[in-house]
């Protein structure tokens, strides 16, 4: 294996900004805890794992199966 691969000399891909979009999401603690544990097992960052999962859902057109509980007067 080479001692040096020259990654510091590498040029940034000018199209890389188009590949990902930064978003802010509010997730339940249990959800983040689940993905953190799974990411530790797989040795990948948890945000990468969540992205892979959501991308798989989008590619396979998977839709969530959920039922909303009725609320009184629109309040949660």
XYZ file of N, CA and C in Angstrom:
228
model
N 0.849 -1.175 0.000
C 0.000 0.000 0.000
C 0.896 1.240 0.000
N 0.474 2.261 -0.689
C 1.251 3.494 -0.775
C 1.213 4.258 0.542
N 2.302 4.947 0.855
C 2.344 5.757 2.064
C 1.527 7.037 1.895
N 1.520 7.575 0.696
C 0.837 8.833 0.461
C -0.007 8.716 -0.807
N -1.239 9.164 -0.718
C -2.140 9.080 -1.867
C -2.420 10.437 -2.497
N -1.903 11.516 -1.932
C -2.085 12.832 -2.531
C -3.496 13.371 -2.464
N -4.250 13.022 -1.412
C -5.629 13.503 -1.322
C -5.691 15.008 -1.114
N -4.628 15.602 -0.595
C -4.625 17.044 -0.385
C -4.459 17.798 -1.696
N -3.978 17.131 -2.701
C -3.817 17.745 -4.004
C -5.057 17.561 -4.880
N -6.002 16.771 -4.397
C -7.195 16.480 -5.185
C -8.035 17.740 -5.372
N -8.670 17.845 -6.518
C -9.533 18.984 -6.808
C -10.962 18.632 -6.421
N -11.658 19.608 -5.864
C -13.046 19.408 -5.479
C -13.908 19.343 -6.738
N -14.822 18.392 -6.750
C -15.743 18.254 -7.878
C -16.672 19.458 -7.912
N -16.710 20.163 -9.017
C -17.533 21.367 -9.094
C -19.027 21.054 -9.126
N -19.386 19.801 -9.303
C -20.802 19.404 -9.325
C -21.263 18.828 -7.991
N -20.366 18.709 -7.014
C -20.707 18.047 -5.757
C -21.801 18.761 -4.982
N -21.901 20.085 -5.102
C -22.938 20.814 -4.379
C -24.327 20.451 -4.870
N -24.434 20.006 -6.104
C -25.739 19.637 -6.663
C -26.196 18.254 -6.208
N -25.297 17.463 -5.655
C -25.631 16.093 -5.301
C -26.398 15.986 -3.994
N -26.123 16.879 -3.053
C -26.778 16.809 -1.749
C -27.310 18.173 -1.374
N -28.351 18.146 -0.544
C -28.963 19.375 -0.066
C -29.045 19.308 1.442
N -28.631 20.351 2.093
C -28.700 20.416 3.550
C -30.134 20.719 3.971
N -30.648 19.938 4.924
C -32.001 20.150 5.445
C -31.960 20.021 6.971
N -32.928 20.637 7.610
C -33.083 20.504 9.052
C -34.342 19.698 9.300
N -34.219 18.657 10.114
C -35.365 17.799 10.417
C -35.479 17.606 11.915
N -36.677 17.525 12.413
C -36.922 17.221 13.816
C -37.320 15.752 13.887
N -36.456 14.926 14.468
C -36.702 13.494 14.563
C -36.878 13.097 16.022
N -37.676 12.078 16.249
C -37.854 11.574 17.610
C -36.551 10.966 18.108
N -36.306 11.093 19.410
C -35.080 10.557 20.002
C -34.922 9.066 19.722
N -36.015 8.324 19.799
C -35.946 6.874 19.581
C -35.499 6.561 18.154
N -35.932 7.365 17.208
C -35.536 7.165 15.810
C -34.043 7.415 15.631
N -33.554 8.517 16.182
C -32.128 8.835 16.086
C -31.309 7.771 16.809
N -31.780 7.335 17.964
C -31.079 6.292 18.733
C -30.988 4.992 17.925
N -32.068 4.614 17.265
C -32.071 3.401 16.443
C -31.027 3.493 15.335
N -31.052 4.593 14.587
C -30.114 4.737 13.473
C -28.673 4.897 13.953
N -28.472 5.532 15.112
C -27.121 5.620 15.674
C -26.574 4.236 16.000
N -27.400 3.397 16.623
C -26.968 2.040 16.957
C -26.670 1.215 15.721
N -27.540 1.306 14.739
C -27.344 0.569 13.498
C -26.104 1.066 12.760
N -25.892 2.370 12.769
C -24.717 2.954 12.112
C -23.433 2.490 12.793
N -23.456 2.383 14.117
C -22.286 1.873 14.841
C -21.979 0.437 14.435
N -23.016 -0.379 14.310
C -22.836 -1.775 13.897
C -22.243 -1.861 12.494
N -22.705 -1.001 11.607
C -22.278 -1.036 10.207
C -21.037 -0.184 9.942
N -20.609 0.568 10.946
C -19.434 1.434 10.843
C -19.585 2.480 9.738
N -20.742 3.151 9.746
C -20.994 4.270 8.838
C -21.599 5.409 9.661
N -21.487 6.655 9.224
C -22.141 7.757 9.932
C -23.664 7.594 9.893
N -24.318 7.955 10.997
C -25.764 7.733 11.053
C -26.511 8.571 10.025
N -26.039 9.775 9.712
C -26.717 10.593 8.710
C -26.617 9.954 7.328
N -25.496 9.314 7.043
C -25.337 8.600 5.782
C -26.316 7.435 5.721
N -26.463 6.723 6.833
C -27.385 5.590 6.887
C -28.823 6.046 6.672
N -29.215 7.134 7.320
C -30.570 7.660 7.135
C -30.777 8.067 5.681
N -29.758 8.690 5.068
C -29.861 9.075 3.661
C -30.030 7.845 2.768
N -29.238 6.796 3.014
C -29.363 5.566 2.221
C -30.767 4.977 2.343
N -31.294 4.963 3.576
C -32.624 4.402 3.789
C -33.691 5.220 3.058
N -33.630 6.527 3.187
C -34.617 7.378 2.519
C -34.488 7.301 1.007
N -33.252 7.209 0.508
C -33.048 7.069 -0.934
C -33.656 5.757 -1.429
N -33.467 4.675 -0.658
C -34.058 3.390 -1.031
C -35.582 3.496 -1.075
N -36.157 4.192 -0.098
C -37.617 4.394 -0.094
C -38.063 5.146 -1.345
N -37.311 6.184 -1.711
C -37.677 6.978 -2.889
C -37.541 6.167 -4.170
N -36.461 5.398 -4.286
C -36.234 4.620 -5.508
C -37.258 3.509 -5.691
N -37.693 2.910 -4.590
C -38.658 1.815 -4.672
C -40.098 2.295 -4.519
N -40.257 3.634 -4.409
C -41.584 4.239 -4.264
C -42.327 3.698 -3.044
N -41.574 3.364 -2.007
C -42.182 2.866 -0.768
C -42.921 4.008 -0.090
N -44.134 3.721 0.340
C -44.945 4.720 1.034
C -45.145 4.277 2.470
N -45.146 5.221 3.393
C -45.348 4.837 4.799
C -46.766 4.342 5.032
N -46.887 3.377 5.903
C -48.215 2.909 6.296
C -48.467 3.455 7.699
N -49.248 4.504 7.750
C -49.539 5.122 9.031
C -50.982 5.569 9.059
N -51.462 5.649 10.262
C -52.828 6.124 10.459
C -52.776 7.267 11.452
N -53.326 8.391 11.065
C -53.357 9.547 11.943
C -54.509 9.401 12.922
N -54.249 9.688 14.166
C -55.288 9.648 15.187
C -56.121 10.913 15.059
N -57.440 10.772 15.178
C -58.286 11.973 15.097
C -58.018 12.886 16.293
N -58.046 14.170 16.051
C -57.852 15.151 17.128
C -59.111 15.966 17.303
N -59.246 16.555 18.466
C -60.396 17.415 18.728
C -60.069 18.823 18.268
N -60.875 19.375 17.434
C -60.764 20.763 16.964
C -59.403 21.036 16.327
N -58.813 20.056 15.703
C -57.569 20.261 14.981
C -56.321 20.384 15.847
N -56.459 20.277 17.155
C -55.287 20.385 18.041
C -54.617 19.028 18.178
N -53.326 19.045 18.289
C -52.581 17.786 18.425
C -52.430 17.406 19.870
